[in-house]
């Protein structure tokens, strides 16, 4: 029997079996062929998470078909098949596994280069045909040659380190890498033009972006050193396929190793059946190790995303990496925002997150996102996530800032979230994470001190102070079957604020008469879930 209460994880491509173990029993796993558009659009409707590789196009049409999708996980590196801005607009987190297959991809590029240089596939084929043709296959040595790397990122660097062992000179083109970093790696940074002119072999390791698409065309190939070997194990479309095939046929390019194609899957390409061109069907990441890593990495990210937690590999969440010290404050700060949304349910004009004490030494850029998730919880109907919180703030005209103070007289670290409403009213709520057990506490609401665990349901009553109010409230709650777990009162002059933590959510039909019976000016209920 299907347990419908478990989140649905939709797997749209073949992933390593390890992904199922890593996902565990807490989710319901469903499968669909991501290249079958109609089936994907139907299946994604009920999905909480969607897992893909490079063959499933996850675009605005897919997001429009979803009802509760929280995360798209790409079990690999390249994200050119996922429309990240559309995901962000829909509050859907996008994660990838950025290091899972980089070694495999680099090794595949090396393999392609050697296969082309020594014509291994063609020589293999002759023997399969029972022909002994030694004189037909005269290769080239790599030793002493210049190898150009286009895109000196993670895979480009791994490729460079590996090919260096063949005694080559390394040059690279990557306008986003500093010459100092390249020098550390023993690589000379040059312009694309110079790389083309000097290289005996070129390996491409770029992401596919509007800037890199078609970077190498007929013009660039014509400028290259005659007889150059070109390897592309990055993405189809970075090199013009017609132009490359022509250049190999003419001898301008000595040979090419190609793993990726502008259209995939494909059984037709100008690059097929051209002597000197070695092709593989997008196998760069197809190793047991890379697939295991990709599967387990994304499964971990999916579990975090489904739990509403911060995901380190998310690509569309502002705030960067979240340190160990900051992590426990994420749920607390969201709760502070939730209290503010109970105090003033309309969107504020500004939100300030003030961080005091030890925490102020950390990178806390992610905390405003957590605060906004709480602040907007009653303002918008759609889910508010780490992903779409900044966009919602912009759409609603809410300015957001972080203030840091090293001084914190009463707590090791203290976070205050302050919201200013359109009419100028300001509400503020402070909290801390206390002790080894990391208990989340509310310690101040609008200048009044409390010390209350931030969990379950909390009721806030503002009323004219007089004897007996606590008794009346307790009795009426008791009659409604609600148990008080903790209670605190803050008095100033004739005014008092009572904060109660109770054992269950209390609806307005119960709460409003209680407020009326004690003459409360405001009665609020905050559910921390
Ligand atoms: N064949 C496969 O199976 C396989 C496997 C993994 C990754 N890939 C592809 O390899 C790509 C690179 O992966 P990575 O992990 O090295 O990424 P990365 O982000 O670490 O590196 C990409 C590098 O390209 C550079 N770059 C970006 N735009 C550029 C431009 N216009 N000109 C020159 N350099 C530019 C960046 O500065 C960066 O250094 C992925 O995007 C993916 O498409 C293919
Ligand atoms: O970008 C990647 O990770 C590689 O191209 C691998 O893609 P794949 O998961 O479809 O093999």
Coordinates of C-alpha atoms and ligand atoms in Angstrom, one line a residue:
X1 CA 0.0 0.0 0.0
X2 CA 1.3 3.5 -0.8
X3 CA 2.1 5.7 2.1
X4 CA 0.9 9.1 0.8
X5 CA 2.3 11.0 3.8
X6 CA 5.9 10.4 2.7
X7 CA 7.4 12.9 0.4
X8 CA 7.6 11.7 -3.2
X9 CA 11.0 11.5 -4.9
X10 CA 10.7 11.2 -8.6
X11 CA 13.7 9.6 -10.3
X12 CA 13.7 10.6 -14.0
X13 CA 16.9 8.9 -15.2
X14 CA 19.1 5.9 -14.4
X15 CA 20.9 6.5 -11.2
X16 CA 23.3 4.3 -9.2
X17 CA 21.5 1.8 -6.8
X18 CA 23.2 3.6 -3.9
X19 CA 20.8 6.5 -4.4
X20 CA 17.9 4.4 -3.1
X21 CA 19.9 3.3 0.1
X22 CA 20.9 6.9 0.7
X23 CA 17.3 8.2 0.3
X24 CA 16.1 5.6 2.8
X25 CA 12.5 4.6 3.8
X26 CA 11.4 8.1 4.7
X27 CA 10.5 8.9 1.1
X28 CA 8.4 7.3 -1.5
X29 CA 10.5 6.7 -4.7
X30 CA 8.8 6.8 -8.1
X31 CA 10.4 6.4 -11.5
X32 CA 9.6 8.0 -14.8
X33 CA 11.5 8.3 -18.1
X34 CA 12.5 12.0 -18.1
X35 CA 12.8 12.0 -21.9
X36 CA 9.1 11.1 -22.2
X37 CA 7.7 14.6 -21.9
X38 CA 4.1 13.7 -21.3
X39 CA 4.9 11.1 -18.6
X40 CA 7.3 13.5 -16.9
X41 CA 4.8 16.4 -16.8
X42 CA 2.2 14.1 -15.3
X43 CA 4.5 12.4 -12.8
X44 CA 6.0 15.6 -11.6
X45 CA 2.7 16.9 -10.3
X46 CA 2.9 14.9 -7.1
X47 CA 6.7 15.1 -6.7
X48 CA 8.4 16.8 -3.8
X49 CA 11.8 16.1 -5.3
X50 CA 12.9 15.4 -8.9
X51 CA 16.2 13.6 -9.6
X52 CA 17.8 13.9 -13.0
X53 CA 21.0 13.5 -15.0
X54 CA 21.7 15.4 -18.2
X55 CA 18.9 14.0 -20.5
X56 CA 15.8 15.5 -18.7
X57 CA 15.0 19.0 -19.7
X58 CA 13.7 20.7 -16.6
X59 CA 12.3 24.0 -17.8
X60 CA 9.5 26.4 -17.0
X61 CA 6.9 24.0 -18.5
X62 CA 8.0 21.4 -15.9
X63 CA 7.8 23.9 -13.0
X64 CA 4.3 25.0 -14.2
X65 CA 3.1 21.3 -13.9
X66 CA 4.4 20.9 -10.3
X67 CA 2.2 21.4 -7.2
X68 CA 4.6 20.8 -4.4
X69 CA 8.1 20.4 -5.9
X70 CA 10.8 21.6 -3.4
X71 CA 14.0 20.5 -5.0
X72 CA 15.5 19.5 -8.4
X73 CA 18.6 17.4 -7.9
X74 CA 21.1 17.0 -10.7
X75 CA 23.1 13.9 -10.1
X76 CA 26.2 15.3 -11.8
X77 CA 27.8 18.6 -12.7
X78 CA 26.4 20.4 -15.7
X79 CA 23.1 22.3 -15.1
X80 CA 22.5 23.4 -18.7
X81 CA 19.4 21.1 -18.8
X82 CA 17.8 22.8 -15.7
X83 CA 16.3 26.3 -16.1
X84 CA 17.6 27.6 -12.8
X85 CA 15.8 31.0 -13.0
X86 CA 12.5 29.3 -13.5
X87 CA 13.2 27.1 -10.5
X88 CA 14.0 30.1 -8.4
X89 CA 10.9 31.9 -9.4
X90 CA 8.9 28.9 -8.3
X91 CA 10.7 28.6 -4.9
X92 CA 12.3 25.3 -6.0
X93 CA 15.8 24.6 -4.9
X94 CA 18.3 23.3 -7.5
X95 CA 21.2 21.2 -6.3
X96 CA 23.9 19.4 -8.2
X97 CA 26.8 17.1 -7.2
X98 CA 29.6 19.4 -8.3
X99 CA 32.6 17.2 -7.5
X100 CA 31.0 13.8 -7.9
X101 CA 32.3 13.0 -11.4
X102 CA 35.1 15.5 -12.0
X103 CA 37.9 12.9 -11.8
X104 CA 36.0 10.5 -14.1
X105 CA 35.4 13.3 -16.6
X106 CA 39.1 14.4 -16.5
X107 CA 40.2 10.7 -17.0
X108 CA 37.9 10.4 -19.9
X109 CA 39.3 13.5 -21.6
X110 CA 42.8 12.0 -21.1
X111 CA 41.6 8.7 -22.6
X112 CA 40.1 10.4 -25.6
X113 CA 43.3 12.4 -26.2
X114 CA 45.5 9.2 -26.1
X115 CA 43.0 7.3 -28.2
X116 CA 43.1 9.9 -30.9
X117 CA 46.9 10.4 -30.7
X118 CA 47.5 6.6 -31.2
X119 CA 44.4 5.9 -33.3
X120 CA 43.5 3.1 -30.9
X121 CA 39.8 2.6 -31.9
X122 CA 40.6 2.5 -35.7
X123 CA 43.5 0.1 -35.1
X124 CA 41.2 -2.1 -32.9
X125 CA 38.6 -2.2 -35.6
X126 CA 41.1 -3.5 -38.2
X127 CA 42.0 -6.4 -36.0
X128 CA 38.3 -7.1 -35.4
X129 CA 38.1 -7.4 -39.2
X130 CA 41.1 -9.8 -39.2
X131 CA 43.4 -7.3 -40.8
X132 CA 47.0 -6.7 -39.7
X133 CA 47.7 -3.1 -40.8
X134 CA 50.7 -1.8 -38.7
X135 CA 51.9 0.7 -41.3
X136 CA 48.5 2.4 -41.5
X137 CA 48.6 3.6 -37.9
X138 CA 51.4 6.1 -37.2
X139 CA 50.6 8.1 -34.0
X140 CA 52.0 11.2 -32.3
X141 CA 53.8 11.4 -29.0
X142 CA 52.6 13.9 -26.4
X143 CA 56.0 14.3 -24.8
X144 CA 57.4 17.8 -25.4
X145 CA 54.2 19.0 -27.0
X146 CA 52.0 22.0 -25.9
X147 CA 48.6 21.1 -24.5
X148 CA 46.0 23.9 -24.2
X149 CA 43.2 23.7 -21.7
X150 CA 40.1 25.8 -22.4
X151 CA 38.3 26.3 -19.1
X152 CA 40.6 25.9 -16.1
X153 CA 38.0 25.0 -13.5
X154 CA 37.7 21.8 -11.5
X155 CA 37.9 19.3 -14.4
X156 CA 40.3 21.5 -16.5
X157 CA 42.7 21.5 -13.6
X158 CA 42.4 17.7 -13.0
X159 CA 43.0 17.1 -16.7
X160 CA 46.0 19.4 -16.6
X161 CA 47.5 17.6 -13.6
X162 CA 47.1 14.2 -15.2
X163 CA 48.3 15.1 -18.7
X164 CA 51.4 16.9 -17.1
X165 CA 52.7 13.4 -16.4
X166 CA 53.3 13.0 -20.1
X167 CA 55.9 15.7 -20.2
X168 CA 53.9 18.4 -21.9
X169 CA 53.9 22.2 -21.7
X170 CA 50.6 23.4 -20.4
X171 CA 48.8 26.6 -21.4
X172 CA 45.2 27.6 -20.6
X173 CA 42.5 30.0 -21.5
X174 CA 40.1 31.0 -18.8
X175 CA 39.4 34.7 -18.2
X176 CA 37.9 34.0 -14.7
X177 CA 41.1 32.4 -13.3
X178 CA 43.9 34.5 -12.0
X179 CA 47.4 34.2 -13.6
X180 CA 48.7 33.6 -10.0
X181 CA 46.4 30.5 -9.5
X182 CA 47.5 29.2 -13.0
X183 CA 51.1 29.7 -12.2
X184 CA 50.7 27.8 -8.9
X185 CA 49.5 24.9 -11.1
X186 CA 52.5 25.4 -13.5
X187 CA 50.2 26.6 -16.3
X188 CA 50.6 29.7 -18.4
X189 CA 47.4 31.7 -18.9
X190 CA 47.0 32.9 -22.5
X191 CA 44.3 34.4 -24.7
X192 CA 42.1 32.0 -26.7
X193 CA 43.8 33.2 -29.9
X194 CA 47.3 32.4 -28.5
X195 CA 46.1 29.0 -27.2
X196 CA 44.8 28.1 -30.6
X197 CA 48.1 29.2 -32.3
X198 CA 50.4 27.4 -29.9
X199 CA 48.6 24.2 -28.9
X200 CA 49.4 20.7 -30.3
X201 CA 46.4 19.4 -28.4
X202 CA 43.4 21.3 -26.9
X203 CA 41.0 20.0 -24.3
X204 CA 37.7 21.9 -23.6
X205 CA 36.4 22.0 -20.1
X206 CA 33.8 24.7 -20.2
X207 CA 30.2 24.8 -18.9
X208 CA 27.7 25.4 -21.7
X209 CA 26.4 29.0 -21.3
X210 CA 25.3 31.7 -23.8
X211 CA 28.9 33.0 -23.7
X212 CA 30.6 29.6 -24.4
X213 CA 28.1 28.1 -26.9
X214 CA 29.9 28.0 -30.3
X215 CA 33.1 29.4 -28.8
X216 CA 35.1 27.2 -31.2
X217 CA 33.9 27.5 -34.8
X218 CA 35.4 27.4 -38.3
X219 CA 37.3 30.7 -37.7
X220 CA 39.0 29.5 -34.6
X221 CA 39.8 26.1 -36.1
X222 CA 41.4 27.9 -39.0
X223 CA 43.6 29.8 -36.6
X224 CA 44.7 26.7 -34.8
X225 CA 48.1 25.0 -35.3
X226 CA 47.9 22.6 -38.3
X227 CA 47.4 19.0 -37.1
X228 CA 46.1 20.0 -33.6
X229 CA 44.1 17.3 -31.7
X230 CA 40.9 18.6 -30.1
X231 CA 39.1 16.9 -27.2
X232 CA 35.6 17.9 -26.0
X233 CA 34.4 16.0 -23.0
X234 CA 32.5 19.0 -21.7
X235 CA 29.3 19.9 -23.6
X236 CA 28.0 19.5 -27.1
X237 CA 27.6 22.8 -28.9
X238 CA 30.8 24.4 -27.5
X239 CA 32.4 23.4 -30.8
X240 CA 30.7 23.7 -34.1
X241 CA 30.4 20.1 -35.1
X242 CA 30.2 20.6 -38.9
X243 CA 33.2 22.9 -38.8
X244 CA 35.2 20.4 -36.7
X245 CA 34.3 17.5 -39.0
X246 CA 35.4 19.5 -42.1
X247 CA 38.6 20.6 -40.4
X248 CA 39.6 17.0 -39.6
X249 CA 38.7 15.9 -43.2
X250 CA 40.9 18.7 -44.6
X251 CA 43.8 17.8 -42.2
X252 CA 43.8 21.3 -40.5
X253 CA 42.8 19.4 -37.3
X254 CA 44.8 16.2 -36.9
X255 CA 42.1 14.4 -35.0
X256 CA 39.4 14.8 -32.4
X257 CA 38.0 13.0 -29.3
X258 CA 34.3 13.9 -28.7
X259 CA 32.1 12.7 -25.8
X260 CA 29.3 15.2 -26.0
X261 CA 27.0 16.4 -28.8
X262 CA 24.8 19.4 -29.5
X263 CA 21.8 17.1 -29.6
X264 CA 21.6 14.1 -27.2
X265 CA 20.9 11.3 -27.4
X266 CA 21.9 11.1 -31.1
X267 CA 22.8 8.4 -33.6
X268 CA 23.5 11.0 -36.4
X269 CA 26.3 13.6 -36.3
X270 CA 28.8 15.1 -38.8
X271 CA 31.4 13.8 -36.4
X272 CA 30.6 10.1 -36.9
X273 CA 32.5 8.0 -39.4
X274 CA 35.2 10.5 -39.9
X275 CA 38.7 9.0 -39.9
X276 CA 40.6 10.6 -37.0
X277 CA 37.6 11.3 -34.9
X278 CA 36.9 9.2 -31.8
X279 CA 33.5 9.4 -30.3
X280 CA 31.8 8.2 -27.2
X281 CA 28.2 8.6 -26.2
X282 CA 28.5 11.0 -23.2
X283 CA 30.5 8.6 -21.0
X284 CA 32.6 11.1 -19.0
X285 CA 30.7 10.5 -15.8
X286 CA 29.8 6.9 -16.5
X287 CA 32.0 5.1 -13.9
X288 CA 30.9 3.2 -10.9
X289 CA 32.6 5.6 -8.6
X290 CA 31.2 8.8 -10.1
X291 CA 27.7 7.5 -10.2
X292 CA 27.9 6.2 -6.6
X293 CA 29.1 9.6 -5.5
X294 CA 26.6 11.6 -7.5
X295 CA 23.7 9.4 -6.2
X296 CA 24.6 9.6 -2.6
X297 CA 25.5 13.3 -2.8
X298 CA 22.2 14.3 -4.2
X299 CA 20.3 12.0 -1.9
X300 CA 21.8 13.8 1.0
X301 CA 20.9 17.2 -0.4
X302 CA 17.4 16.0 -1.2
X303 CA 16.9 14.9 2.4
X304 CA 18.1 18.3 3.7
X305 CA 15.9 20.2 1.2
X306 CA 12.8 18.2 2.1
X307 CA 13.4 18.9 5.8
X308 CA 13.5 22.6 4.9
X309 CA 17.1 22.8 5.9
X310 CA 19.9 24.7 4.2
X311 CA 21.6 22.7 1.5
X312 CA 25.3 23.3 0.9
X313 CA 25.2 22.2 -2.8
X314 CA 22.2 24.4 -3.6
X315 CA 23.0 26.6 -6.6
X316 CA 20.1 29.1 -6.4
X317 CA 20.3 30.0 -2.7
X318 CA 22.0 33.3 -1.7
X319 CA 24.2 33.3 1.4
X320 CA 26.9 30.9 0.3
X321 CA 28.3 28.3 2.6
X322 CA 26.8 28.0 6.1
X323 CA 29.3 27.5 9.0
X324 CA 28.8 25.1 11.9
X325 CA 28.2 28.0 14.3
X326 CA 25.6 29.5 12.1
X327 CA 23.6 26.4 11.2
X328 CA 21.7 26.1 14.6
X329 CA 20.5 29.6 14.2
X330 CA 18.7 29.0 11.0
X331 CA 15.6 27.5 12.5
X332 CA 15.7 29.9 15.4
X333 CA 15.8 33.0 13.2
X334 CA 13.0 31.6 11.1
X335 CA 11.0 31.3 14.3
X336 CA 11.8 34.9 15.3
X337 CA 10.4 35.9 11.9
X338 CA 7.3 33.7 12.6
X339 CA 6.6 35.6 15.8
X340 CA 6.9 38.9 13.9
X341 CA 4.4 37.7 11.4
X342 CA 2.0 36.9 14.3
X343 CA 2.5 40.3 15.8
X344 CA 1.9 42.0 12.4
X345 CA 0.6 39.8 9.7
X346 CA 1.1 42.3 6.8
X347 CA 4.4 42.5 4.9
X348 CA 6.7 45.0 6.6
X349 CA 8.7 47.7 4.7
X350 CA 12.0 46.7 6.3
X351 CA 13.5 43.7 8.1
X352 CA 16.7 44.0 10.1
X353 CA 18.6 41.0 11.5
X354 CA 20.9 42.1 14.3
X355 CA 23.6 39.6 15.3
X356 CA 25.4 40.1 18.6
X357 CA 28.2 38.3 20.4
X358 CA 30.3 35.4 19.1
X359 CA 28.0 34.8 16.1
X360 CA 28.9 38.2 14.8
X361 CA 32.3 36.9 13.9
X362 CA 30.8 34.4 11.4
X363 CA 29.5 34.8 7.9
X364 CA 25.7 35.2 8.6
X365 CA 24.6 36.2 5.2
X366 CA 22.1 33.4 5.2
X367 CA 20.2 34.5 8.4
X368 CA 18.0 37.1 6.6
X369 CA 16.7 34.4 4.3
X370 CA 15.7 32.4 7.4
X371 CA 14.1 35.5 8.9
X372 CA 12.1 36.2 5.7
X373 CA 10.8 32.7 5.6
X374 CA 9.2 33.4 9.0
X375 CA 8.2 37.0 8.3
X376 CA 6.4 36.0 5.1
X377 CA 4.7 32.9 6.5
X378 CA 1.4 34.7 6.8
X379 CA 1.9 37.2 3.9
X380 CA 2.1 34.9 0.9
X381 CA 0.3 31.7 0.1
X382 CA 3.0 30.0 -1.9
X383 CA 5.8 28.2 0.0
X384 CA 8.6 30.6 1.2
X385 CA 11.9 28.9 0.8
X386 CA 15.6 29.9 1.1
X387 CA 15.4 30.0 -2.7
X388 CA 12.6 32.5 -3.3
X389 CA 12.7 34.6 -0.1
X390 CA 15.0 37.3 -1.6
X391 CA 12.8 37.6 -4.7
X392 CA 9.6 37.8 -2.6
X393 CA 11.2 40.6 -0.5
X394 CA 12.1 42.5 -3.7
X395 CA 8.6 41.9 -5.1
X396 CA 6.9 43.1 -1.9
X397 CA 9.3 46.1 -1.6
X398 CA 10.8 44.9 1.7
X399 CA 14.4 46.1 2.4
X400 CA 16.6 43.7 4.3
X401 CA 19.8 44.3 6.2
X402 CA 22.1 42.6 8.6
X403 CA 23.7 44.5 11.5
X404 CA 26.6 43.0 13.5
X405 CA 27.7 43.9 17.1
X406 CA 30.4 42.1 18.9
X407 CA 29.0 43.1 22.3
X408 CA 26.3 40.9 23.9
X409 CA 26.0 41.4 27.6
X410 CA 23.7 38.5 28.5
X411 CA 24.1 35.8 25.9
X412 CA 27.1 34.3 24.0
X413 CA 25.2 35.1 20.9
X414 CA 21.9 36.9 20.4
X415 CA 19.9 37.5 17.2
X416 CA 17.2 40.1 17.0
X417 CA 14.8 40.4 14.1
X418 CA 13.2 43.8 13.8
X419 CA 10.4 44.6 11.3
X420 CA 9.0 48.0 10.5
X421 CA 5.4 48.1 9.2
X422 CA 4.1 50.6 6.6
X423 CA 2.6 52.7 9.4
X424 CA 5.9 53.0 11.1
X425 CA 5.1 50.5 13.9
X426 CA 8.2 48.5 14.8
X427 CA 8.2 45.0 16.3
X428 CA 11.3 43.1 17.4
X429 CA 11.9 39.6 18.7
X430 CA 15.2 38.3 20.0
X431 CA 16.4 34.7 20.5
X432 CA 19.4 32.6 21.3
X433 CA 20.6 29.0 21.0
X434 CA 21.5 27.9 24.5
X435 CA 23.8 25.2 26.0
X436 CA 25.1 21.9 24.6
X437 CA 21.6 20.8 23.8
X438 CA 21.3 23.9 21.6
X439 CA 17.9 24.8 22.9
X440 CA 16.2 27.6 20.9
X441 CA 14.9 30.3 23.1
X442 CA 12.8 33.4 22.8
X443 CA 14.4 36.0 25.1
X444 CA 12.9 39.3 24.2
X445 CA 9.7 40.5 22.5
X446 CA 9.3 44.2 21.9
X447 CA 11.8 45.1 24.7
X448 CA 10.3 42.8 27.3
X449 CA 12.5 40.0 28.6
X450 CA 11.4 36.4 28.6
X451 CA 13.2 33.0 28.7
X452 CA 11.0 30.5 26.8
X453 CA 11.8 27.5 24.6
X454 CA 10.8 28.4 21.0
X455 CA 8.8 25.3 20.2
X456 CA 5.3 24.0 19.8
X457 CA 2.6 26.7 20.2
X458 CA 3.1 30.0 22.0
X459 CA 0.3 32.3 23.0
X460 CA 0.9 36.0 23.5
X461 CA -1.6 38.2 25.4
X462 CA -1.2 41.9 26.0
X463 CA -3.6 43.2 28.7
X464 CA -4.1 45.7 31.5
X465 CA -2.3 44.3 34.5
X466 CA -4.4 43.2 37.5
X467 CA -4.6 40.2 39.8
X468 CA -6.2 36.9 38.7
X469 CA -5.7 37.2 34.9
X470 CA -3.3 34.2 34.8
X471 CA -5.9 32.1 36.7
X472 CA -8.7 33.0 34.4
X473 CA -6.6 32.3 31.3
X474 CA -5.4 29.0 32.7
X475 CA -8.9 27.9 33.6
X476 CA -10.4 28.7 30.2
X477 CA -7.6 27.0 28.4
X478 CA -8.0 24.0 30.7
X479 CA -11.7 23.9 29.9
X480 CA -10.8 23.8 26.2
X481 CA -8.4 20.8 26.9
X482 CA -5.3 22.9 26.4
X483 CA -2.4 22.3 28.8
X484 CA 0.0 25.1 29.7
X485 CA 3.7 23.9 29.6
X486 CA 5.4 27.1 30.5
X487 CA 4.2 30.6 31.4
X488 CA 5.9 34.0 31.9
X489 CA 4.6 37.5 32.5
X490 CA 6.3 40.7 31.9
X491 CA 4.8 43.8 33.7
X492 CA 5.5 47.5 33.1
X493 CA 3.3 49.9 35.0
X494 CA -0.3 49.0 34.3
X495 CA 0.6 46.9 31.3
X496 CA 1.4 43.2 31.1
X497 CA 2.3 40.7 28.4
X498 CA 1.7 37.0 29.1
X499 CA 3.6 34.4 27.1
X500 CA 2.4 30.8 27.4
X501 CA 3.7 27.7 25.7
X502 CA 0.9 25.2 25.3
X503 CA 0.7 21.6 24.2
X504 CA -1.4 22.1 21.1
X505 CA -2.5 24.7 18.5
X506 CA -5.3 26.9 19.8
X507 CA -7.8 28.3 17.2
X508 CA -9.3 31.7 17.3
X509 CA -12.7 30.3 18.5
X510 CA -11.1 29.4 21.7
X511 CA -8.5 32.2 21.9
X512 CA -10.7 35.2 21.2
X513 CA -13.2 34.7 24.0
X514 CA -10.3 34.1 26.4
X515 CA -8.8 37.5 25.3
X516 CA -12.2 39.2 25.7
X517 CA -12.7 37.8 29.2
X518 CA -9.5 39.3 30.5
X519 CA -9.8 42.6 28.5
X520 CA -6.7 41.8 26.4
X521 CA -5.7 44.3 23.8
X522 CA -4.1 41.7 21.6
X523 CA -4.1 37.9 21.6
X524 CA -1.8 36.1 19.2
X525 CA -1.0 32.5 18.6
X526 CA 2.4 31.4 17.1
X527 CA 2.8 27.8 15.8
X528 CA 6.4 26.8 15.5
X529 CA 5.3 23.4 14.1
Ligands
LIG1 N1 31.4 14.5 -20.3 C1 30.9 14.4 -19.1 O1 30.3 13.4 -18.7 C2 31.0 15.6 -18.1 C3 31.2 15.3 -16.7 C4 31.3 16.4 -15.9 C5 31.2 17.7 -16.3 N2 31.1 17.9 -17.7 C6 31.0 19.3 -18.2 O2 32.2 20.0 -17.8 C7 31.9 21.3 -17.4 C8 33.0 21.8 -16.5 O3 32.9 21.3 -15.3 P1 33.8 21.8 -14.0 O4 33.4 21.0 -12.9 O5 35.2 21.9 -14.4 O6 33.2 23.3 -13.9 P2 33.9 24.5 -13.2 O7 32.8 25.5 -13.0 O8 34.7 24.1 -12.1 O9 34.9 25.0 -14.3 C9 34.5 25.7 -15.5 C10 35.5 26.7 -15.9 O10 35.2 27.3 -17.1 C11 35.5 28.7 -17.0 N3 34.7 29.5 -17.9 C12 33.5 29.9 -17.8 N4 33.1 30.6 -18.9 C13 34.2 30.7 -19.6 C14 34.5 31.4 -20.9 N5 33.6 32.1 -21.5 N6 35.8 31.2 -21.4 C15 36.7 30.5 -20.7 N7 36.5 29.9 -19.6 C16 35.3 30.0 -19.0 C17 35.2 29.1 -15.5 O11 36.0 30.2 -15.2 C18 35.7 27.8 -14.8 O12 37.0 27.9 -14.4 C19 30.5 21.1 -16.8 O13 29.8 22.4 -16.9 C20 29.9 20.1 -17.6 O14 29.1 20.7 -18.7 C21 31.0 16.9 -18.6
LIG2 O1 27.6 17.3 -16.3 C1 27.8 16.2 -16.0 O2 27.8 15.8 -14.8 C2 28.2 15.2 -17.0 O3 28.0 15.6 -18.3 C3 27.5 13.9 -16.7 O4 26.2 13.9 -17.2 P1 25.3 12.5 -17.0 O5 24.9 12.5 -15.6 O6 24.1 12.7 -17.9 O7 26.2 11.4 -17.4

